[in-house]
Structures are given as structure tokens and as C-alpha cells.
DNA sequence: CGCCAAGTTGATCTAAATCAATCGTTGTGG
DNA sequence: CCACAACGATTGATTTAGATCAACTTGGCG
């Protein structure tokens, strides 16, 4: 049986700020080390070794100590903690969130297999956000200092890291676009379509999936209130675009939903 | 006299999408090459060579072909163009903006001396946004392929590039925070304070500066309408926090303005 | 000097927030 | 195993911040 990070006793969402070295502790007491191997990982085509040869991927393996399990609701790291590892999500999913000095919080991202956690910590050597598992999950810790060293003698690794960072910037700009000039329905539609696309890239169905996050998390991510998200979803349901029960979501008419993303499905007026 | 990029005939803000190789053309017909030299640059402490030794900074010089001037209102690059150079702003300022397929646009950033333009292009090898000069400006083009090559044999350069990319992610997340959970007054206050801080780091006064962008640009950047920005500014003026005339801005009470950023200046309720 | 773009201010409207009640699920302890 | 507590989700009623529409001023530039 593998060691796991204990589920902190606070509720899944309102968790404020416990320990700090939970991850290190978890690694330390692993009994049967889980050997991480990019070479054999199901999502290596989406992750850091994207486009690498077998040899190159094998070199990357040397960076990764051991996989770490994170229980649903537990934090992988908190804002302010020093950067030691980036984390590749191997299995499961996470949300990252930011809390401003006055206590208002915002979900800045939902991450799934192949995504890299901790990129925003590189700038200050401290994590800028907190990462919380949305389900029982597994990550590959990547020592950042060793990653930088290896990248120096390994151009394609460096290039991939650059692209990963840049892609996050592009994604954030798209998010700003959504926050800055789209209404509630358009935001929720964009969210549903975006999730669908991410599931497809991971080999899952485009049409049916399980939302791992609460309505509140979705609302925060989209700059809305949870009631507003509920109402947008209900509207799409009434229009026959989706059906759902709680977090079980099915997309009935993907093209129509995609059309909702822009101009609420109305033809551009020309 | 140096060759300059011609001021495109369209207005400064609503410029849609002309040429494409304006920059390359401008470089080609330089008669008296302006030699770029990080070594002697006033803003090297804010730019890519941050923290470099003299020797290291000199190596960076080899990357930069020639400085390029960009006239107010002209585009340095457009979304969709292939990435050839990153650009360090040497003098002046720029806005970057994104246009969605349905024509809605958003200003994603204002850049000033020492800032790097084009980071979001690394992910796809094409520029994701357009960059327009807000005043007559000057940039140092940095060949990206040569930058990556040099970074391979020059760890601190690689590290600085990583940090630059990561800092942009942090900045975008802060922007998302502003868009997601702050009201108009808080956003405008945050904008004014943020600008002030950036001017200070460049050796200018914290209290008085010239806004190089229109109310419309500010509004777009903050996810508001220009009328709303006007009204927030008027409110701060009436409260005695600022005075301004058009784009000439003076901050009278910086602490009070900073307090406005959170909870509209109201004390947190325990 | 005159014109056009940028900025300001007011009146009105509306999308989303807020407040509130209810329902459904999940998980826990008796 | 069931009852109940607690949380998450849904839907309705009301309020409000900011958008929209509109009129007017200012000022910069040819």
C-alpha cells in the first residue's frame, strides 16, 4: 500500500493554510517507491517530453524522484512556499487558486493529466498560488534546479519548457478575454467547450464527462457567482444543448454550444 | 537621420491589420545602423540582462541586431505573424492587444522600457497578439532562435528568460484577479497605483506621470467601458486623491489610493 | 482657424449580484 | 441501517453596478 498525503480535516474548498512540508513528508515515508517513468507514461505526448525521442524522454526520467499521491481536497503546495519542484499531473486533477491580501480568492486554473503545476513560482522562487486536488490524484515532482541544469545541456528540453511557459501566458490571455468582454452565457459555454476539448486530447469522449469541481469553483474561475453559473447551465439545458445531473455533464449539441461562445450564438450583424 | 517605420494612416486605436513585414523592411533600409548595446543601456537592470555581470551582458549584445524605431500608432507586429524576434522596449511604450474571431478586442498589456514583447509567441511560433506603439518608441530586436541557442551555453540567461516568462504568468494572474473580483473603482485605483510603481522602478516620480494610452485603452485593459473609467477617475478627483487634465495625471494621496484597491478603502470587517 | 477625436457628464436600462427559500446528495454517527 | 446534519445545487425575487445611449465640451493637429 502506498503512502498518501492525508486528507486535511478542513472542507474541500475553504481550506486556509495548514502545514507546508506535507509533500516532502509524504515522499520521505514512501515504503514502496513508485518509480516515475516518462518513458512509459500515458500522457507523455501532452507533458514536458512532448515530441521527444525515446532517448530524450529517458533522460527526463532521471529528474523525477518518485510519484506522489494527493488525496482529494488536500493541497499539493500553498502560496508562499519555496519552489522546489514543478509537478506534472499524472492522474487526476487540480485547481490552483490565488487569495488577495483582503481575503478575496480566485480560481486561476484547472489542471489535468499532462499539465504542469508551479510554473508561476519560477519568477520569485516561491509559489504564487495554491494547488488543491479535486479528486484523488498523482503527480510527478520535477526538481526545478535539476530541470534547469539538464535543460542547459539538452536544447529540446529547454525549448519545451519555454513553450510550456508561453502557452500558459496565451491561455491566461484567452482567459482575460473571457473575463473582459464576454457575458455569463458565453463564459459558461466557453468553459464547457474548453473542457470537452481537453478531454478529447486525453482520449476521452468529447460529449460526456464528470465535472470534478464545484459550481462555486467554476464561478470563481469565470469571474461569476455560482447562482449565475447555475442559471446559464439551466438555460443551455432548456435549449437542448446539454443535459446534466449535478456534476455529470453531457453535451448534446457541441456545435451549437460552440456558437454560444461568440455573440451568444447570434449571427454577426453584417 | 534614422529610418523609421511609417505611421500607418489609420487612427491610433482602431487600426485593423495592414502589412506584416514592416519591421523587417525598416531594418533593411537602415542607413546609419543604431548599434544596440545592453552594456550601456539605461534599463539593463530591468530587462533581460537583470543581474548579469559585465561580461555576460556583453555576450547578450551579440544577439541584438540593431535598434528599431516605431512611430506612435504603428504596429511592431501583428497577431499571426511568425515569431522571429522578441523585442525589448528601450524607449517609449506599447500596448498589446488581442482580437477574438468575432471582432471583440482586448488590451492585454501596456509595456514600457525594459519590458519584453512577444513572449506569448514562443508557444506557437506565431505572435498571439499585436503590439502598437503608444508614442514614438525604440526597441531592441532579439533573434529568438539565437537567444535559445545562446541560452543553452549560458545558464543565467536561460534562468532569466524562464523568470521573465514566469513573471508574465504571475502578472496575468493578478490581472485575472482584478477582472474576476474587483469593482470599477478598485480596478482603476489598481491601475493608477501599478503605473506609479512601474514609473518609480524606472527612476521617474511616483506622483506625476503622463498616461500614454486613451481612456478606451485603459477601459479595455480593465474590462470596463471608457465612461466607467471616466467616472471612477472623477470620483477619485472629487475625493482629493488625484488631479488630472486629460492624460496628465498627478497622484495627491498615494496611500489613500492604494487603500481604494482593496475593499474600496473600507476597513476589512474583522 | 476649424475639424475631428477624445473626454466628460447625465439619464436610462439591464445583466448579473444579492438575498432567500428549497431540494437533493453525501457522508456520519447513533 | 437509518436518520440527520451539512453541504452543494437549483430556482425565484429584488437590487444594483456598470453598460448603454446621448448630449456636450475640450483640445490637439492639420
Coordinates of C-alpha atoms (C1' of nucleotides) in Angstrom, one line a residue:
Chain A
X1 CA 0.0 0.0 0.0
X2 CA 1.4 3.4 -0.9
X3 CA 1.7 6.3 1.4
X4 CA -0.6 9.1 0.7
X5 CA -0.9 12.7 1.8
X6 CA -3.5 12.7 4.5
X7 CA -6.8 14.4 3.7
X8 CA -6.6 17.6 5.7
X9 CA -9.6 17.9 8.0
X10 CA -10.9 21.2 6.7
X11 CA -13.5 21.2 4.0
X12 CA -12.5 20.8 0.4
X13 CA -13.0 24.4 -0.6
X14 CA -12.4 26.7 2.4
X15 CA -9.1 25.2 3.4
X16 CA -7.0 28.1 4.7
X17 CA -3.3 27.3 5.4
X18 CA -2.0 24.2 7.2
X19 CA 1.4 22.5 7.3
X20 CA 3.7 23.2 4.4
X21 CA 6.0 20.3 4.0
X22 CA 3.3 17.7 3.6
X23 CA 4.7 16.7 0.2
X24 CA 8.2 16.2 1.4
X25 CA 6.9 14.2 4.3
X26 CA 4.9 12.0 2.0
X27 CA 7.9 11.3 -0.1
X28 CA 10.0 10.6 2.9
X29 CA 7.8 7.8 4.2
X30 CA 7.1 6.1 0.9
X31 CA 7.7 2.4 1.5
X32 CA 7.4 1.0 -1.9
X33 CA 8.7 3.9 -4.0
X34 CA 6.6 4.5 -7.1
X35 CA 9.2 4.8 -9.8
X36 CA 8.2 7.6 -12.2
X37 CA 8.9 6.9 -15.8
X38 CA 8.0 9.4 -18.5
X39 CA 9.0 6.6 -20.9
X40 CA 6.0 4.6 -20.0
X41 CA 3.7 7.4 -19.0
X42 CA 0.3 7.5 -20.8
X43 CA 0.4 11.3 -21.1
X44 CA 4.0 11.9 -22.2
X45 CA 2.6 13.2 -25.5
X46 CA 0.9 16.1 -23.7
X47 CA 3.5 16.7 -21.0
X48 CA 7.0 18.1 -20.8
X49 CA 8.5 15.3 -23.1
X50 CA 6.3 16.4 -25.9
X51 CA 8.0 15.5 -29.2
X52 CA 11.0 13.9 -27.5
X53 CA 12.8 10.8 -28.8
X54 CA 12.8 7.7 -26.6
X55 CA 16.4 8.6 -25.5
X56 CA 15.5 12.1 -24.7
X57 CA 12.5 11.0 -22.7
X58 CA 14.6 8.6 -20.8
X59 CA 17.0 11.4 -19.8
X60 CA 14.0 13.3 -18.4
X61 CA 13.2 10.3 -16.2
X62 CA 16.3 11.0 -14.2
X63 CA 14.8 14.2 -13.0
X64 CA 11.8 12.7 -11.3
X65 CA 12.2 11.3 -7.9
X66 CA 9.0 9.4 -7.1
X67 CA 5.4 9.9 -7.9
X68 CA 3.3 11.4 -5.1
X69 CA -0.3 10.7 -4.4
X70 CA -2.5 13.6 -3.2
X71 CA -5.9 12.9 -1.7
X72 CA -9.0 14.8 -2.8
X73 CA -9.2 18.2 -1.1
X74 CA -5.5 18.1 0.0
X75 CA -3.1 20.8 -1.1
X76 CA 0.0 19.9 -3.1
X77 CA 1.5 23.3 -2.2
X78 CA 0.5 26.6 -0.8
X79 CA 1.1 30.2 -2.0
X80 CA 4.3 31.5 -0.4
X81 CA 6.1 28.1 -0.1
X82 CA 9.5 28.0 -1.7
X83 CA 9.7 26.4 -5.1
X84 CA 11.4 23.0 -5.0
X85 CA 9.6 21.0 -7.6
X86 CA 7.4 21.6 -10.5
X87 CA 4.7 18.9 -10.6
X88 CA 3.4 17.1 -13.7
X89 CA -0.1 15.8 -13.2
X90 CA 0.0 12.1 -13.9
X91 CA -3.5 11.2 -12.9
X92 CA -6.5 13.1 -11.5
X93 CA -7.0 16.9 -11.5
X94 CA -6.2 20.0 -9.5
X95 CA -7.4 23.6 -9.1
X96 CA -5.0 26.5 -8.5
X97 CA -6.2 29.4 -6.6
X98 CA -5.0 32.8 -5.5
X99 CA -6.1 34.7 -2.5
X100 CA -5.6 38.5 -2.3
X101 CA -4.4 40.2 0.9
X102 CA -8.0 41.2 1.7
X103 CA -9.2 37.6 1.6
X104 CA -10.9 37.5 -1.8
X105 CA -10.0 34.4 -3.7
X106 CA -10.0 33.4 -7.3
X107 CA -9.5 30.0 -9.0
X108 CA -6.9 30.6 -11.7
X109 CA -6.8 27.2 -13.3
X110 CA -8.0 23.6 -13.5
X111 CA -5.2 21.2 -14.4
X112 CA -5.5 17.6 -15.6
X113 CA -3.1 14.9 -16.7
X114 CA 0.0 16.1 -18.6
X115 CA -0.4 19.7 -17.2
X116 CA 2.5 21.2 -15.2
X117 CA 1.9 22.8 -11.8
X118 CA 4.1 25.5 -10.3
X119 CA 5.2 27.5 -13.4
X120 CA 4.3 30.8 -11.7
X121 CA 6.7 30.1 -8.9
X122 CA 9.8 30.4 -11.2
X123 CA 9.6 34.2 -11.2
X124 CA 10.1 34.6 -7.4
X125 CA 11.2 31.1 -6.3
X126 CA 8.0 30.9 -4.3
X127 CA 4.7 29.5 -5.2
X128 CA 2.3 32.3 -6.2
X129 CA -0.8 30.2 -5.9
X130 CA -2.0 27.2 -4.0
X131 CA -2.8 23.9 -5.7
X132 CA -5.6 21.6 -4.4
X133 CA -6.5 18.2 -5.7
X134 CA -10.1 17.9 -7.0
X135 CA -10.0 14.1 -6.8
X136 CA -7.5 11.5 -5.6
X137 CA -4.6 12.3 -7.8
X138 CA -1.0 11.5 -8.6
X139 CA 1.8 13.9 -9.6
X140 CA 5.4 13.6 -10.7
X141 CA 7.6 16.0 -8.8
X142 CA 10.3 17.5 -11.0
X143 CA 13.2 19.1 -9.2
X144 CA 13.4 22.6 -10.7
X145 CA 17.1 23.2 -10.1
X146 CA 17.9 19.9 -11.8
X147 CA 15.5 20.6 -14.6
X148 CA 17.3 23.9 -15.3
X149 CA 20.6 22.2 -15.2
X150 CA 19.5 19.4 -17.5
X151 CA 17.9 22.0 -19.8
X152 CA 21.3 23.7 -20.3
X153 CA 22.7 20.6 -22.0
X154 CA 19.5 19.5 -23.7
X155 CA 18.1 22.1 -26.1
X156 CA 14.8 20.4 -26.8
X157 CA 14.0 20.2 -23.1
X158 CA 14.7 23.9 -22.8
X159 CA 12.6 24.6 -25.8
X160 CA 9.7 22.6 -24.4
X161 CA 9.9 24.4 -21.1
X162 CA 9.8 27.8 -22.9
X163 CA 6.8 26.7 -24.9
X164 CA 5.1 25.4 -21.8
X165 CA 5.5 28.8 -20.1
X166 CA 4.5 30.7 -23.2
X167 CA 1.4 28.5 -23.6
X168 CA 0.3 29.3 -20.1
X169 CA 0.7 33.0 -21.0
X170 CA -1.5 32.5 -24.1
X171 CA -4.1 30.6 -22.0
X172 CA -4.2 33.4 -19.4
X173 CA -4.7 36.0 -22.2
X174 CA -7.6 34.0 -23.5
X175 CA -9.0 33.9 -20.0
X176 CA -8.6 37.7 -19.7
X177 CA -10.5 38.0 -23.0
X178 CA -13.3 35.9 -21.5
X179 CA -13.3 37.9 -18.3
X180 CA -13.0 41.3 -20.1
X181 CA -15.6 41.0 -22.8
X182 CA -18.0 38.1 -22.6
X183 CA -21.3 37.7 -20.8
X184 CA -22.2 34.9 -18.4
X185 CA -23.6 32.5 -21.0
X186 CA -20.6 32.9 -23.3
X187 CA -18.3 32.3 -20.4
X188 CA -20.0 29.1 -19.3
X189 CA -20.3 27.9 -22.9
X190 CA -16.5 28.5 -23.4
X191 CA -15.8 26.6 -20.2
X192 CA -17.8 23.6 -21.2
X193 CA -16.3 23.5 -24.7
X194 CA -12.8 24.0 -23.4
X195 CA -13.2 21.1 -21.0
X196 CA -14.5 19.0 -23.8
X197 CA -11.5 19.7 -26.0
X198 CA -9.1 18.9 -23.2
X199 CA -10.8 15.6 -22.5
X200 CA -10.6 14.7 -26.2
X201 CA -6.9 15.3 -26.3
X202 CA -6.6 12.8 -23.5
X203 CA -8.6 10.2 -25.3
X204 CA -11.9 10.7 -23.6
X205 CA -15.3 11.4 -25.1
X206 CA -16.0 15.0 -26.2
X207 CA -19.6 14.6 -25.2
X208 CA -19.8 13.2 -21.7
X209 CA -17.6 14.0 -18.7
X210 CA -17.7 14.4 -15.0
X211 CA -17.0 17.8 -13.6
X212 CA -14.5 17.4 -10.8
X213 CA -15.1 21.0 -9.5
X214 CA -17.9 22.6 -7.7
X215 CA -20.2 25.3 -9.2
X216 CA -18.5 27.7 -6.9
X217 CA -15.1 26.9 -8.3
X218 CA -16.4 27.2 -11.9
X219 CA -18.0 30.6 -11.0
X220 CA -14.8 31.9 -9.4
X221 CA -12.8 30.7 -12.4
X222 CA -15.1 32.6 -14.8
X223 CA -15.5 35.7 -12.6
X224 CA -19.2 35.0 -11.9
X225 CA -21.3 33.9 -9.0
X226 CA -22.4 30.3 -8.6
X227 CA -26.0 31.2 -9.0
X228 CA -25.2 32.7 -12.3
X229 CA -23.4 29.6 -13.5
X230 CA -26.4 27.5 -12.4
X231 CA -28.7 29.7 -14.4
X232 CA -26.6 29.6 -17.5
X233 CA -26.4 25.9 -17.3
X234 CA -30.1 25.7 -16.9
X235 CA -30.6 27.9 -19.9
X236 CA -28.4 25.6 -22.1
X237 CA -30.3 22.6 -20.7
X238 CA -33.6 24.2 -21.7
X239 CA -32.2 24.9 -25.1
X240 CA -31.3 21.2 -25.5
X241 CA -27.6 21.9 -25.8
X242 CA -26.6 19.8 -22.7
X243 CA -28.1 17.6 -20.1
X244 CA -26.6 17.1 -16.6
X245 CA -27.3 15.9 -13.2
X246 CA -25.1 17.5 -10.6
X247 CA -21.6 17.1 -11.9
X248 CA -22.3 14.5 -14.6
X249 CA -22.4 16.5 -17.8
X250 CA -23.3 15.5 -21.3
X251 CA -23.0 17.8 -24.3
X252 CA -25.9 17.1 -26.7
X253 CA -25.1 19.7 -29.4
X254 CA -21.4 20.7 -29.4
X255 CA -21.6 23.0 -32.5
X256 CA -24.5 24.9 -31.0
X257 CA -22.6 25.2 -27.7
X258 CA -19.5 26.5 -29.6
X259 CA -21.7 29.0 -31.3
X260 CA -22.8 30.3 -27.9
X261 CA -19.3 31.2 -27.1
X262 CA -19.4 34.1 -29.6
X263 CA -22.2 36.6 -29.7
X264 CA -24.4 34.2 -27.7
X265 CA -24.9 32.1 -30.9
X266 CA -26.4 35.1 -32.8
X267 CA -25.1 35.6 -36.4
X268 CA -22.7 38.6 -36.7
X269 CA -24.7 41.5 -37.9
X270 CA -23.4 42.5 -41.3
Chain B
X1 CA 18.6 60.7 -39.9
X2 CA 17.4 57.2 -38.9
X3 CA 14.9 55.3 -40.9
X4 CA 11.6 54.9 -39.1
X5 CA 8.5 52.8 -39.5
X6 CA 5.9 54.9 -41.2
X7 CA 2.9 56.0 -39.2
X8 CA 0.1 53.9 -40.6
X9 CA -2.7 56.1 -41.7
X10 CA -5.3 54.5 -39.5
X11 CA -6.1 56.0 -36.2
X12 CA -4.1 55.0 -33.2
X13 CA -6.7 52.7 -31.6
X14 CA -8.9 51.2 -34.3
X15 CA -6.1 50.0 -36.5
X16 CA -7.1 46.7 -38.0
X17 CA -4.5 44.8 -40.0
X18 CA -2.1 46.2 -42.6
X19 CA 1.2 45.0 -44.0
X20 CA 3.2 42.4 -41.9
X21 CA 6.9 42.8 -42.7
X22 CA 7.1 46.5 -41.7
X23 CA 9.8 45.8 -39.2
X24 CA 12.0 43.7 -41.4
X25 CA 11.7 46.4 -44.1
X26 CA 12.6 49.1 -41.6
X27 CA 15.7 47.2 -40.5
X28 CA 16.7 46.5 -44.1
X29 CA 16.8 50.2 -45.1
X30 CA 18.6 51.5 -42.1
X31 CA 21.4 53.7 -43.3
X32 CA 23.2 54.6 -40.1
X33 CA 22.8 51.4 -38.1
X34 CA 22.0 52.1 -34.5
X35 CA 24.2 49.7 -32.6
X36 CA 22.3 48.2 -29.7
X37 CA 24.3 47.7 -26.6
X38 CA 22.8 46.2 -23.4
X39 CA 26.1 47.1 -21.8
X40 CA 25.3 50.8 -22.0
X41 CA 21.6 50.6 -21.9
X42 CA 19.8 52.6 -19.2
X43 CA 17.3 49.9 -18.4
X44 CA 19.5 46.8 -18.4
X45 CA 18.7 46.4 -14.7
X46 CA 15.0 45.8 -15.6
X47 CA 15.5 43.9 -18.8
X48 CA 16.8 40.5 -19.8
X49 CA 20.3 41.1 -18.5
X50 CA 19.0 41.6 -15.0
X51 CA 21.7 40.6 -12.5
X52 CA 24.3 39.8 -15.2
X53 CA 28.0 40.6 -14.9
X54 CA 29.5 42.9 -17.5
X55 CA 30.9 40.0 -19.4
X56 CA 27.6 38.3 -19.5
X57 CA 25.8 41.4 -20.6
X58 CA 28.3 41.8 -23.4
X59 CA 27.5 38.3 -24.7
X60 CA 23.9 39.3 -24.8
X61 CA 24.8 42.2 -27.0
X62 CA 25.8 39.8 -29.8
X63 CA 22.2 38.7 -30.1
X64 CA 20.8 42.1 -30.9
X65 CA 21.0 43.3 -34.5
X66 CA 20.0 46.9 -34.5
X67 CA 17.6 49.0 -32.6
X68 CA 14.4 49.8 -34.4
X69 CA 12.3 52.9 -34.1
X70 CA 8.5 52.6 -34.1
X71 CA 6.3 55.7 -34.7
X72 CA 3.3 56.4 -32.4
X73 CA 0.3 54.4 -33.6
X74 CA 2.4 52.0 -35.7
X75 CA 2.4 48.2 -35.1
X76 CA 5.6 46.4 -34.2
X77 CA 4.0 43.1 -35.1
X78 CA 0.5 41.7 -35.6
X79 CA -1.2 38.6 -34.3
X80 CA -0.5 35.7 -36.6
X81 CA 2.9 36.8 -37.9
X82 CA 5.7 34.3 -37.4
X83 CA 8.0 34.8 -34.4
X84 CA 11.4 36.0 -35.5
X85 CA 12.4 38.3 -32.7
X86 CA 11.4 39.2 -29.2
X87 CA 11.6 42.9 -28.6
X88 CA 13.0 44.7 -25.6
X89 CA 11.4 48.1 -25.2
X90 CA 14.3 50.5 -25.0
X91 CA 12.4 53.8 -25.1
X92 CA 8.7 54.7 -25.2
X93 CA 5.8 52.4 -24.6
X94 CA 3.5 49.9 -26.3
X95 CA 0.1 48.3 -25.8
X96 CA -0.5 44.7 -26.8
X97 CA -4.0 43.6 -27.9
X98 CA -5.9 40.6 -28.8
X99 CA -8.9 40.4 -31.2
X100 CA -11.3 37.4 -30.9
X101 CA -12.7 35.8 -34.1
X102 CA -15.9 37.7 -33.7
X103 CA -14.1 41.1 -33.6
X104 CA -14.2 41.9 -30.0
X105 CA -10.8 43.2 -28.8
X106 CA -9.0 43.5 -25.5
X107 CA -5.8 45.3 -24.5
X108 CA -3.8 42.7 -22.7
X109 CA -0.9 44.8 -21.6
X110 CA 1.0 48.1 -21.5
X111 CA 4.7 47.8 -21.9
X112 CA 7.5 50.2 -21.1
X113 CA 11.3 50.4 -21.1
X114 CA 12.9 47.1 -20.1
X115 CA 9.8 45.1 -20.8
X116 CA 9.9 42.3 -23.4
X117 CA 7.4 42.0 -26.2
X118 CA 6.5 38.7 -27.9
X119 CA 6.7 36.2 -25.1
X120 CA 3.3 34.7 -26.0
X121 CA 4.6 33.8 -29.5
X122 CA 7.0 31.2 -28.2
X123 CA 4.3 28.6 -27.7
X124 CA 3.2 28.5 -31.3
X125 CA 6.0 30.3 -33.1
X126 CA 3.5 32.9 -34.1
X127 CA 2.5 36.1 -32.4
X128 CA -0.7 35.7 -30.4
X129 CA -1.3 39.4 -30.1
X130 CA -0.5 42.7 -31.8
X131 CA 1.8 45.3 -30.4
X132 CA 1.2 49.0 -31.1
X133 CA 3.4 51.9 -30.1
X134 CA 1.7 54.4 -27.8
X135 CA 4.4 57.1 -28.5
X136 CA 7.4 57.3 -30.7
X137 CA 9.4 54.3 -29.4
X138 CA 12.5 52.3 -29.8
X139 CA 13.0 48.5 -29.4
X140 CA 15.9 46.1 -29.5
X141 CA 15.0 43.1 -31.6
X142 CA 16.4 39.9 -30.1
X143 CA 16.6 37.0 -32.5
X144 CA 14.7 34.2 -30.7
X145 CA 16.5 31.3 -32.3
X146 CA 19.8 32.8 -31.4
X147 CA 18.6 33.6 -28.0
X148 CA 17.6 29.9 -27.4
X149 CA 21.0 28.8 -28.7
X150 CA 22.9 31.2 -26.5
X151 CA 20.8 30.3 -23.5
X152 CA 21.9 26.6 -23.9
X153 CA 25.5 27.6 -23.1
X154 CA 24.7 30.4 -20.7
X155 CA 22.7 29.2 -17.7
X156 CA 21.9 32.6 -16.2
X157 CA 20.4 33.8 -19.5
X158 CA 18.2 30.8 -19.6
X159 CA 17.3 31.4 -16.0
X160 CA 16.4 35.0 -16.7
X161 CA 14.3 34.0 -19.7
X162 CA 12.4 31.5 -17.5
X163 CA 11.8 34.1 -14.8
X164 CA 10.6 36.6 -17.4
X165 CA 8.1 34.2 -18.7
X166 CA 7.0 33.2 -15.3
X167 CA 6.7 36.8 -14.2
X168 CA 4.3 37.4 -17.1
X169 CA 2.2 34.5 -15.8
X170 CA 2.1 36.0 -12.3
X171 CA 1.2 39.4 -13.8
X172 CA -1.6 37.8 -15.8
X173 CA -3.0 36.0 -12.8
X174 CA -3.0 39.3 -10.9
X175 CA -4.9 40.8 -13.8
X176 CA -7.4 37.9 -13.7
X177 CA -7.9 38.6 -10.0
X178 CA -8.7 42.2 -10.9
X179 CA -11.1 41.2 -13.6
X180 CA -12.7 38.5 -11.6
X181 CA -13.4 40.1 -8.3
X182 CA -12.9 43.8 -8.1
X183 CA -15.3 46.6 -8.9
X184 CA -14.6 49.5 -11.2
X185 CA -13.2 51.9 -8.6
X186 CA -10.8 49.2 -7.3
X187 CA -9.7 48.4 -10.8
X188 CA -8.9 52.0 -11.8
X189 CA -7.1 52.6 -8.5
X190 CA -5.1 49.4 -9.0
X191 CA -4.2 50.6 -12.5
X192 CA -3.0 54.1 -11.3
X193 CA -1.0 52.6 -8.4
X194 CA 0.5 50.0 -10.7
X195 CA 1.6 52.5 -13.2
X196 CA 3.1 54.7 -10.5
X197 CA 5.1 51.7 -9.2
X198 CA 6.4 51.0 -12.7
X199 CA 7.5 54.6 -13.2
X200 CA 9.3 54.6 -9.8
X201 CA 11.3 51.5 -10.8
X202 CA 12.4 53.4 -13.9
X203 CA 13.5 56.4 -11.9
X204 CA 10.5 58.6 -12.5
X205 CA 8.3 60.3 -10.0
X206 CA 5.6 58.1 -8.2
X207 CA 3.2 61.1 -8.1
X208 CA 3.1 62.6 -11.5
X209 CA 3.0 61.0 -14.9
X210 CA 1.7 61.2 -18.4
X211 CA -0.8 58.5 -19.4
X212 CA 0.3 57.4 -22.9
X213 CA -2.9 55.4 -23.6
X214 CA -6.5 56.6 -24.2
X215 CA -9.4 56.1 -21.7
X216 CA -10.7 53.5 -24.1
X217 CA -7.4 51.5 -23.9
X218 CA -7.5 51.7 -20.1
X219 CA -11.1 50.6 -20.1
X220 CA -10.4 47.6 -22.3
X221 CA -7.4 46.6 -20.2
X222 CA -9.5 46.7 -17.1
X223 CA -12.6 45.0 -18.6
X224 CA -14.7 48.2 -18.3
X225 CA -16.2 50.9 -20.6
X226 CA -14.5 54.1 -21.1
X227 CA -17.3 56.1 -19.5
X228 CA -16.9 54.0 -16.3
X229 CA -13.2 54.8 -16.2
X230 CA -14.0 58.5 -16.6
X231 CA -16.5 58.3 -13.7
X232 CA -14.0 56.4 -11.4
X233 CA -11.3 59.0 -12.2
X234 CA -13.8 61.8 -11.5
X235 CA -14.7 60.2 -8.1
X236 CA -11.1 60.0 -7.1
X237 CA -10.6 63.6 -8.2
X238 CA -13.6 64.6 -6.1
X239 CA -12.2 62.7 -3.1
X240 CA -8.9 64.6 -3.5
X241 CA -6.8 61.5 -4.3
X242 CA -5.7 62.7 -7.7
X243 CA -5.8 65.6 -10.1
X244 CA -5.6 65.3 -13.8
X245 CA -6.2 67.1 -17.0
X246 CA -6.7 64.8 -19.9
X247 CA -3.7 62.4 -19.8
X248 CA -1.6 64.4 -17.3
X249 CA -2.1 62.6 -14.1
X250 CA -1.0 63.5 -10.6
X251 CA -1.5 61.4 -7.5
X252 CA -2.1 63.5 -4.5
X253 CA -2.6 60.8 -1.9
X254 CA -1.0 57.5 -2.8
X255 CA -1.7 55.7 0.4
X256 CA -5.4 56.5 0.2
X257 CA -5.4 55.4 -3.5
X258 CA -3.7 52.2 -2.5
X259 CA -6.4 51.7 0.1
X260 CA -9.0 52.0 -2.6
X261 CA -7.6 49.0 -4.3
X262 CA -9.0 46.7 -1.6
X263 CA -12.5 46.9 -0.3
X264 CA -12.8 50.4 -1.9
X265 CA -10.8 51.8 1.1
X266 CA -13.2 50.4 3.7
X267 CA -11.7 48.6 6.6
X268 CA -12.0 44.9 6.4
X269 CA -14.8 43.8 8.7
X270 CA -12.7 41.8 11.1
Chain C
dC1 C1' -9.0 78.6 -37.5
dG2 C1' -11.8 74.8 -37.9
dC3 C1' -12.4 70.0 -37.6
dC4 C1' -12.4 65.5 -35.6
dA5 C1' -11.2 62.6 -32.0
dA6 C1' -11.0 62.1 -27.1
dG7 C1' -13.0 63.0 -22.9
dT8 C1' -16.7 64.2 -19.6
dT9 C1' -21.2 64.1 -17.6
dG10 C1' -26.1 62.9 -17.3
dA11 C1' -30.3 59.7 -17.9
dT12 C1' -31.9 55.3 -18.5
dC13 C1' -31.6 50.3 -18.9
dT14 C1' -30.1 45.7 -18.0
dA15 C1' -27.3 41.7 -16.8
dA16 C1' -25.7 39.9 -13.0
dA17 C1' -25.2 40.2 -8.0
dT18 C1' -27.5 39.6 -3.9
dC19 C1' -30.8 37.8 -0.8
dA20 C1' -33.7 33.9 0.2
dA21 C1' -36.1 29.5 0.2
dT22 C1' -35.9 24.8 -1.0
dC23 C1' -34.3 20.5 -2.6
dG24 C1' -31.0 16.7 -3.2
dT25 C1' -26.8 14.2 -2.0
dT26 C1' -23.4 12.6 0.7
dG27 C1' -21.4 11.2 4.5
dT28 C1' -21.6 10.3 9.5
dG29 C1' -22.8 8.8 13.9
dG30 C1' -26.1 6.7 16.8
Chain D
dC1 C1' -29.1 0.5 8.7
dC2 C1' -31.3 4.6 9.1
dA3 C1' -31.8 9.5 10.5
dC4 C1' -30.0 13.6 10.4
dA5 C1' -26.6 17.1 9.5
dA6 C1' -24.2 19.6 6.3
dC7 C1' -23.0 21.0 2.1
dG8 C1' -23.9 21.7 -2.8
dA9 C1' -27.1 22.9 -6.3
dT10 C1' -31.3 24.9 -8.0
dT11 C1' -34.7 28.4 -8.6
dG12 C1' -37.2 32.7 -7.5
dA13 C1' -37.5 37.8 -6.1
dT14 C1' -35.2 42.0 -5.7
dT15 C1' -31.4 45.2 -6.1
dT16 C1' -27.6 47.5 -8.1
dA17 C1' -23.2 48.4 -10.5
dG18 C1' -22.0 49.3 -14.7
dA19 C1' -23.4 49.3 -19.6
dT20 C1' -25.7 51.9 -22.9
dC21 C1' -27.4 55.9 -25.1
dA22 C1' -27.0 60.7 -25.7
dA23 C1' -25.5 65.4 -25.4
dC24 C1' -21.9 68.3 -24.9
dT25 C1' -17.0 70.1 -24.1
dT26 C1' -12.2 70.2 -24.8
dG27 C1' -8.2 70.1 -27.1
dG28 C1' -4.8 68.7 -30.4
dC29 C1' -3.4 68.8 -35.1
dG30 C1' -3.5 69.9 -40.0

